[in-house]
mmCIF file of C-alpha atoms in Angstrom:
data_model
loop_
_atom_site.group_PDB
_atom_site.id
_atom_site.type_symbol
_atom_site.label_atom_id
_atom_site.label_comp_id
_atom_site.label_asym_id
_atom_site.label_seq_id
_atom_site.Cartn_x
_atom_site.Cartn_y
_atom_site.Cartn_z
ATOM 1 C CA UNK A 1 -0.032 0.003 0.024
ATOM 2 C CA UNK A 2 2.915 2.272 0.836
ATOM 3 C CA UNK A 3 4.544 1.356 -2.474
ATOM 4 C CA UNK A 4 1.310 2.134 -4.391
ATOM 5 C CA UNK A 5 1.108 5.535 -2.753
ATOM 6 C CA UNK A 6 4.744 6.294 -3.741
ATOM 7 C CA UNK A 7 4.040 5.209 -7.261
ATOM 8 C CA UNK A 8 1.027 7.469 -7.579
ATOM 9 C CA UNK A 9 2.995 10.282 -6.156
ATOM 10 C CA UNK A 10 5.697 9.813 -8.789
ATOM 11 C CA UNK A 11 3.087 9.767 -11.553
ATOM 12 C CA UNK A 12 1.618 13.089 -10.319
ATOM 13 C CA UNK A 13 5.067 14.659 -10.129
ATOM 14 C CA UNK A 14 6.012 13.513 -13.649
ATOM 15 C CA UNK A 15 2.782 14.699 -15.059
ATOM 16 C CA UNK A 16 3.267 18.063 -13.503
ATOM 17 C CA UNK A 17 6.791 18.257 -14.913
ATOM 18 C CA UNK A 18 5.533 17.266 -18.355
ATOM 19 C CA UNK A 19 2.862 19.969 -18.220
ATOM 20 C CA UNK A 20 5.391 22.530 -17.169
ATOM 21 C CA UNK A 21 7.748 21.526 -19.948
ATOM 22 C CA UNK A 22 4.851 21.632 -22.446
ATOM 23 C CA UNK A 23 3.917 25.022 -21.125
ATOM 24 C CA UNK A 24 7.528 26.240 -21.356
ATOM 25 C CA UNK A 25 7.831 24.723 -24.851
ATOM 26 C CA UNK A 26 4.576 26.404 -25.882
ATOM 27 C CA UNK A 27 5.687 29.675 -24.561
ATOM 28 C CA UNK A 28 8.960 29.372 -26.355
ATOM 29 C CA UNK A 29 7.233 28.564 -29.576
ATOM 30 C CA UNK A 30 4.928 31.488 -29.157
ATOM 31 C CA UNK A 31 7.826 33.752 -28.462
ATOM 32 C CA UNK A 32 9.594 32.450 -31.617
ATOM 33 C CA UNK A 33 6.458 32.898 -33.646
ATOM 34 C CA UNK A 34 6.097 36.367 -32.223
ATOM 35 C CA UNK A 35 9.693 37.191 -33.122
ATOM 36 C CA UNK A 36 9.348 35.777 -36.559
ATOM 37 C CA UNK A 37 6.120 37.779 -37.145
ATOM 38 C CA UNK A 38 7.754 40.950 -35.938
ATOM 39 C CA UNK A 39 10.731 40.329 -38.268
ATOM 40 C CA UNK A 40 8.545 39.715 -41.233
ATOM 41 C CA UNK A 41 6.598 42.779 -40.510
ATOM 42 C CA UNK A 42 9.853 44.802 -40.236
ATOM 43 C CA UNK A 43 11.040 43.336 -43.439
ATOM 44 C CA UNK A 44 7.824 44.248 -45.186
ATOM 45 C CA UNK A 45 8.035 47.825 -43.845
ATOM 46 C CA UNK A 46 11.667 48.043 -45.019
ATOM 47 C CA UNK A 47 10.670 46.683 -48.444
ATOM 48 C CA UNK A 48 7.671 49.022 -48.745
ATOM 49 C CA UNK A 49 9.983 52.000 -47.629
ATOM 50 C CA UNK A 50 12.586 51.076 -50.186
ATOM 51 C CA UNK A 51 9.923 50.794 -52.874
ATOM 52 C CA UNK A 52 8.379 54.097 -51.894
ATOM 53 C CA UNK A 53 11.856 55.787 -51.853
ATOM 54 C CA UNK A 54 12.628 54.360 -55.274
ATOM 55 C CA UNK A 55 9.247 55.477 -56.648
ATOM 56 C CA UNK A 56 9.900 58.947 -55.269
ATOM 57 C CA UNK A 57 13.350 58.949 -56.850
ATOM 58 C CA UNK A 58 11.997 57.945 -60.197
ATOM 59 C CA UNK A 59 9.242 60.551 -59.925
ATOM 60 C CA UNK A 60 11.763 63.312 -58.979
ATOM 61 C CA UNK A 61 13.876 62.282 -61.938
ATOM 62 C CA UNK A 62 10.978 62.420 -64.315
ATOM 63 C CA UNK A 63 9.923 65.787 -62.983
ATOM 64 C CA UNK A 64 13.478 67.061 -63.313
ATOM 65 C CA UNK A 65 13.653 65.800 -66.920
ATOM 66 C CA UNK A 66 10.358 67.256 -67.784
ATOM 67 C CA UNK A 67 11.432 70.633 -66.180
ATOM 68 C CA UNK A 68 14.604 70.664 -68.207
ATOM 69 C CA UNK A 69 12.711 69.793 -71.419
ATOM 70 C CA UNK A 70 10.189 72.498 -70.732
ATOM 71 C CA UNK A 71 12.987 75.007 -70.038
ATOM 72 C CA UNK A 72 14.726 73.958 -73.266
ATOM 73 C CA UNK A 73 11.535 74.284 -75.292
ATOM 74 C CA UNK A 74 10.809 77.697 -73.703
ATOM 75 C CA UNK A 75 14.308 78.812 -74.465
ATOM 76 C CA UNK A 76 14.072 77.604 -78.095
ATOM 77 C CA UNK A 77 10.784 79.467 -78.449
ATOM 78 C CA UNK A 78 12.081 82.718 -77.053
ATOM 79 C CA UNK A 79 13.180 85.041 -79.867
ATOM 80 C CA UNK A 80 16.915 85.858 -79.772
ATOM 81 C CA UNK A 81 17.955 89.443 -79.740
ATOM 82 C CA UNK A 82 19.041 90.663 -83.187
ATOM 83 C CA UNK A 83 22.883 91.071 -83.459
ATOM 84 C CA UNK A 84 23.322 91.518 -87.253
ATOM 85 C CA UNK A 85 21.709 93.609 -89.897
ATOM 86 C CA UNK A 86 21.847 93.415 -93.654
ATOM 87 C CA UNK A 87 23.921 95.955 -95.630
ATOM 88 C CA UNK A 88 23.386 97.508 -99.057
ATOM 89 C CA UNK A 89 25.681 94.851 -100.635
ATOM 90 C CA UNK A 90 23.637 91.992 -99.052
ATOM 91 C CA UNK A 91 26.295 91.071 -96.534
ATOM 92 C CA UNK A 92 25.840 91.343 -92.710
ATOM 93 C CA UNK A 93 27.320 93.660 -90.172
ATOM 94 C CA UNK A 94 27.148 93.628 -86.398
ATOM 95 C CA UNK A 95 24.547 95.912 -84.760
ATOM 96 C CA UNK A 96 26.700 96.522 -81.669
ATOM 97 C CA UNK A 97 29.712 94.521 -80.535
ATOM 98 C CA UNK A 98 28.845 91.111 -82.074
ATOM 99 C CA UNK A 99 31.683 89.184 -83.789
ATOM 100 C CA UNK A 100 32.189 90.708 -87.237
ATOM 101 C CA UNK A 101 33.891 87.613 -88.842
ATOM 102 C CA UNK A 102 30.841 85.626 -89.752
ATOM 103 C CA UNK A 103 29.472 84.027 -92.899
ATOM 104 C CA UNK A 104 25.839 83.070 -93.612
ATOM 105 C CA UNK A 105 25.046 79.866 -95.532
ATOM 106 C CA UNK A 106 21.916 79.765 -97.685
ATOM 107 C CA UNK A 107 20.534 76.926 -99.835
ATOM 108 C CA UNK A 108 18.252 77.844 -102.754
ATOM 109 C CA UNK A 109 15.766 75.686 -104.830
ATOM 110 C CA UNK A 110 14.887 73.384 -101.930
ATOM 111 C CA UNK A 111 13.698 70.775 -101.359
ATOM 112 C CA UNK A 112 14.574 69.308 -104.732
ATOM 113 C CA UNK A 113 16.526 66.108 -104.596
ATOM 114 C CA UNK A 114 19.238 66.741 -101.992
ATOM 115 C CA UNK A 115 17.814 69.376 -99.620
ATOM 116 C CA UNK A 116 16.994 67.026 -96.761
ATOM 117 C CA UNK A 117 20.340 65.319 -96.944
ATOM 118 C CA UNK A 118 22.138 68.642 -97.074
ATOM 119 C CA UNK A 119 20.093 69.679 -93.934
ATOM 120 C CA UNK A 120 21.193 66.521 -92.090
ATOM 121 C CA UNK A 121 24.853 67.177 -93.045
ATOM 122 C CA UNK A 122 24.600 70.767 -91.717
ATOM 123 C CA UNK A 123 22.859 69.646 -88.572
ATOM 124 C CA UNK A 124 25.624 67.090 -87.892
ATOM 125 C CA UNK A 125 28.202 69.838 -88.369
ATOM 126 C CA UNK A 126 26.121 72.185 -86.037
ATOM 127 C CA UNK A 127 26.115 74.633 -89.015
ATOM 128 C CA UNK A 128 23.146 77.013 -89.258
ATOM 129 C CA UNK A 129 21.645 77.982 -92.656
ATOM 130 C CA UNK A 130 18.552 79.291 -94.457
ATOM 131 C CA UNK A 131 16.746 76.963 -96.868
ATOM 132 C CA UNK A 132 14.946 79.015 -99.585
ATOM 133 C CA UNK A 133 12.082 77.097 -100.894
ATOM 134 C CA UNK A 134 10.377 76.921 -104.307
ATOM 135 C CA UNK A 135 6.618 76.056 -104.188
ATOM 136 C CA UNK A 136 6.706 73.530 -107.030
ATOM 137 C CA UNK A 137 8.987 71.344 -104.925
ATOM 138 C CA UNK A 138 6.379 70.994 -102.146
ATOM 139 C CA UNK A 139 3.354 70.144 -104.301
ATOM 140 C CA UNK A 140 3.806 66.426 -103.612
ATOM 141 C CA UNK A 141 3.356 64.717 -100.228
ATOM 142 C CA UNK A 142 6.990 63.664 -100.388
ATOM 143 C CA UNK A 143 8.092 67.298 -100.945
ATOM 144 C CA UNK A 144 5.966 68.482 -98.086
ATOM 145 C CA UNK A 145 7.357 65.853 -95.735
ATOM 146 C CA UNK A 146 10.940 66.817 -96.726
ATOM 147 C CA UNK A 147 10.208 70.430 -96.046
ATOM 148 C CA UNK A 148 8.670 69.552 -92.724
ATOM 149 C CA UNK A 149 11.775 67.569 -91.797
ATOM 150 C CA UNK A 150 14.134 70.305 -92.739
ATOM 151 C CA UNK A 151 12.176 72.759 -90.603
ATOM 152 C CA UNK A 152 12.124 70.244 -87.610
ATOM 153 C CA UNK A 153 15.895 70.006 -87.862
ATOM 154 C CA UNK A 154 15.903 73.669 -86.846
ATOM 155 C CA UNK A 155 16.555 75.435 -90.206
ATOM 156 C CA UNK A 156 14.580 78.535 -91.051
ATOM 157 C CA UNK A 157 12.633 78.341 -94.326
ATOM 158 C CA UNK A 158 12.830 81.250 -96.718
ATOM 159 C CA UNK A 159 10.584 82.226 -99.564
ATOM 160 C CA UNK A 160 12.052 81.734 -103.161
ATOM 161 C CA UNK A 161 8.636 82.129 -104.955
ATOM 162 C CA UNK A 162 6.196 79.559 -106.063
ATOM 163 C CA UNK A 163 7.551 78.719 -109.450
ATOM 164 C CA UNK A 164 10.978 80.461 -109.634
ATOM 165 C CA UNK A 165 9.624 82.862 -112.343
ATOM 166 C CA UNK A 166 11.283 86.127 -113.198
ATOM 167 C CA UNK A 167 9.198 88.602 -111.279
ATOM 168 C CA UNK A 168 9.625 91.573 -113.560
ATOM 169 C CA UNK A 169 7.803 89.550 -116.217
ATOM 170 C CA UNK A 170 4.759 89.017 -114.030
ATOM 171 C CA UNK A 171 1.695 91.125 -113.182
ATOM 172 C CA UNK A 172 1.153 92.298 -109.661
ATOM 173 C CA UNK A 173 -1.540 89.615 -109.134
ATOM 174 C CA UNK A 174 0.906 86.930 -110.302
ATOM 175 C CA UNK A 175 3.721 88.285 -108.173
ATOM 176 C CA UNK A 176 1.375 88.158 -105.208
ATOM 177 C CA UNK A 177 0.537 84.467 -105.815
ATOM 178 C CA UNK A 178 4.251 83.665 -106.242
ATOM 179 C CA UNK A 179 5.160 85.270 -102.928
ATOM 180 C CA UNK A 180 2.207 85.424 -100.580
ATOM 181 C CA UNK A 181 0.745 82.180 -101.987
ATOM 182 C CA UNK A 182 4.025 80.388 -101.101
ATOM 183 C CA UNK A 183 4.065 81.941 -97.588
ATOM 184 C CA UNK A 184 0.595 80.491 -97.021
ATOM 185 C CA UNK A 185 1.723 77.046 -98.289
ATOM 186 C CA UNK A 186 4.845 76.984 -96.128
ATOM 187 C CA UNK A 187 2.877 78.090 -93.106
ATOM 188 C CA UNK A 188 0.467 75.326 -93.687
ATOM 189 C CA UNK A 189 3.163 72.708 -93.703
ATOM 190 C CA UNK A 190 5.566 74.029 -91.056
ATOM 191 C CA UNK A 191 3.328 76.208 -88.911
ATOM 192 C CA UNK A 192 5.598 79.243 -89.493
ATOM 193 C CA UNK A 193 5.653 81.963 -92.093
ATOM 194 C CA UNK A 194 8.995 82.796 -93.781
ATOM 195 C CA UNK A 195 11.007 85.751 -92.433
ATOM 196 C CA UNK A 196 13.412 85.934 -95.470
ATOM 197 C CA UNK A 197 12.622 86.453 -99.121
ATOM 198 C CA UNK A 198 15.005 85.927 -102.106
ATOM 199 C CA UNK A 199 13.721 86.743 -105.598
ATOM 200 C CA UNK A 200 14.630 84.361 -108.360
ATOM 201 C CA UNK A 201 17.845 85.641 -110.166
ATOM 202 C CA UNK A 202 17.973 88.489 -107.581
ATOM 203 C CA UNK A 203 15.314 90.379 -109.610
ATOM 204 C CA UNK A 204 13.118 92.253 -107.351
ATOM 205 C CA UNK A 205 10.356 94.697 -108.321
ATOM 206 C CA UNK A 206 8.842 97.647 -106.523
ATOM 207 C CA UNK A 207 5.781 95.474 -105.849
ATOM 208 C CA UNK A 208 7.706 92.465 -104.643
ATOM 209 C CA UNK A 209 9.529 94.733 -102.181
ATOM 210 C CA UNK A 210 6.239 96.021 -101.033
ATOM 211 C CA UNK A 211 4.809 92.477 -100.599
ATOM 212 C CA UNK A 212 7.985 91.412 -98.624
ATOM 213 C CA UNK A 213 7.572 94.470 -96.332
ATOM 214 C CA UNK A 214 3.858 93.611 -95.812
ATOM 215 C CA UNK A 215 4.776 90.027 -95.019
ATOM 216 C CA UNK A 216 7.526 91.138 -92.594
ATOM 217 C CA UNK A 217 10.227 89.376 -94.677
ATOM 218 C CA UNK A 218 13.785 90.553 -95.045
ATOM 219 C CA UNK A 219 14.883 90.949 -98.765
ATOM 220 C CA UNK A 220 18.012 89.016 -99.270
ATOM 221 C CA UNK A 221 20.149 88.491 -102.325
ATOM 222 C CA UNK A 222 23.757 87.214 -101.863
ATOM 223 C CA UNK A 223 27.429 88.070 -101.813
ATOM 224 C CA UNK A 224 28.665 85.344 -104.030
ATOM 225 C CA UNK A 225 27.811 81.823 -105.277
ATOM 226 C CA UNK A 226 29.351 79.437 -107.972
ATOM 227 C CA UNK A 227 27.542 76.177 -108.058
ATOM 228 C CA UNK A 228 25.518 77.023 -111.182
ATOM 229 C CA UNK A 229 28.742 77.472 -113.220
ATOM 230 C CA UNK A 230 29.825 74.369 -115.248
ATOM 231 C CA UNK A 231 33.351 74.865 -113.906
ATOM 232 C CA UNK A 232 32.200 74.300 -110.388
ATOM 233 C CA UNK A 233 29.755 71.451 -110.888
ATOM 234 C CA UNK A 234 32.356 69.359 -109.079
ATOM 235 C CA UNK A 235 32.586 68.949 -105.342
ATOM 236 C CA UNK A 236 36.284 69.618 -104.958
ATOM 237 C CA UNK A 237 36.354 72.639 -107.185
ATOM 238 C CA UNK A 238 33.267 74.098 -105.624
ATOM 239 C CA UNK A 239 34.483 73.586 -101.960
ATOM 240 C CA UNK A 240 37.774 75.302 -103.004
ATOM 241 C CA UNK A 241 36.246 78.461 -104.604
ATOM 242 C CA UNK A 242 33.536 78.881 -101.855
ATOM 243 C CA UNK A 243 36.337 79.122 -99.192
ATOM 244 C CA UNK A 244 39.190 80.697 -101.108
ATOM 245 C CA UNK A 245 37.431 83.321 -103.238
ATOM 246 C CA UNK A 246 38.549 86.874 -102.823
ATOM 247 C CA UNK A 247 34.809 87.714 -102.290
ATOM 248 C CA UNK A 248 34.791 85.978 -98.873
ATOM 249 C CA UNK A 249 34.841 88.596 -96.193
ATOM 250 C CA UNK A 250 33.066 89.640 -92.886
ATOM 251 C CA UNK A 251 29.413 89.057 -93.127
ATOM 252 C CA UNK A 252 29.470 87.318 -96.452
ATOM 253 C CA UNK A 253 26.223 85.870 -97.706
ATOM 254 C CA UNK A 254 26.999 82.575 -99.423
ATOM 255 C CA UNK A 255 24.516 81.344 -102.138
ATOM 256 C CA UNK A 256 24.325 77.564 -102.753
ATOM 257 C CA UNK A 257 21.609 75.256 -104.388
ATOM 258 C CA UNK A 258 20.077 71.987 -103.826
ATOM 259 C CA UNK A 259 22.472 70.164 -106.195
ATOM 260 C CA UNK A 260 24.374 66.880 -105.966
ATOM 261 C CA UNK A 261 27.873 68.453 -106.307
ATOM 262 C CA UNK A 262 26.941 71.080 -103.676
ATOM 263 C CA UNK A 263 25.687 68.450 -101.345
ATOM 264 C CA UNK A 264 29.088 66.580 -101.706
ATOM 265 C CA UNK A 265 31.056 69.772 -101.135
ATOM 266 C CA UNK A 266 28.987 70.990 -98.195
ATOM 267 C CA UNK A 267 31.018 69.466 -95.310
ATOM 268 C CA UNK A 268 34.309 70.721 -96.877
ATOM 269 C CA UNK A 269 32.831 74.279 -97.256
ATOM 270 C CA UNK A 270 31.800 74.301 -93.517
ATOM 271 C CA UNK A 271 35.149 73.075 -92.382
ATOM 272 C CA UNK A 272 37.083 75.412 -94.643
ATOM 273 C CA UNK A 273 35.146 78.526 -93.418
ATOM 274 C CA UNK A 274 35.752 77.603 -89.869
ATOM 275 C CA UNK A 275 39.437 76.888 -90.466
ATOM 276 C CA UNK A 276 39.702 80.470 -91.678
ATOM 277 C CA UNK A 277 38.213 81.769 -88.502
ATOM 278 C CA UNK A 278 34.677 82.396 -89.687
ATOM 279 C CA UNK A 279 31.642 81.738 -87.429
ATOM 280 C CA UNK A 280 28.597 80.529 -89.260
ATOM 281 C CA UNK A 281 25.845 83.158 -88.742
ATOM 282 C CA UNK A 282 22.754 81.926 -86.974
ATOM 283 C CA UNK A 283 19.740 83.325 -88.943
ATOM 284 C CA UNK A 284 17.934 83.825 -85.662
ATOM 285 C CA UNK A 285 20.413 86.728 -84.926
ATOM 286 C CA UNK A 286 19.538 88.570 -88.099
ATOM 287 C CA UNK A 287 17.256 91.668 -87.732
ATOM 288 C CA UNK A 288 14.075 91.163 -89.698
ATOM 289 C CA UNK A 289 11.114 93.572 -90.175
ATOM 290 C CA UNK A 290 8.644 93.751 -87.387
#
């Protein structure tokens, strides 16, 4: 009986110890689970914070890029202060203290077959120029698209009449269609009216001058040009004469055309002028009628 009592006592003690151990184990498991849950929550918070920080960074960068683009567009849209004016011999002179050693590049009869390629060559060389357009080259959709691309490359479009007719041979009504009609056409394609006018063969009339003034266009002939002479229908010869002619001087107004040999000479002409110390005149700096 005594042994039975001892035996029962041991059973009770063991059961109590087991329960205590189970409770301790359960508490330990609960503590581990709690720690794991807290750790996972912290990790999620850190991950969410990192993602938020990254999103904020991207958003700030996008806003910064948009601000820079907007500033650049605003700057491009702002008219530049005129620094040069045309002279009686069709060259350009500084209005105040601008650099006098400049030369203006102009391309007539565009966009025929090579105008867009010439514009790309000039753009790659960071060389400004005016493209004087004939209306019969922009009758087709292809011609309109080429004109649009030349304009989008940043080159101002000048008026060289609708059909390249001799203005003194035309009536006033015909002259108006040649000049104002082309301005309307160019504006429809590019969204901008020309600021420069060059009469075919340099032949202005009193009426064409009046129309140019009404349209707020600057009359512009040229200082020299050679690419219509058979002797210079060769890229090397043309590049040489355009850079080494005695007619080259401060403010020179260089006449070229949309021609294959001129296209091939263009890069050498730009390089040659710069090697002689000439800056290429930005048309945006030329004073035009208001």
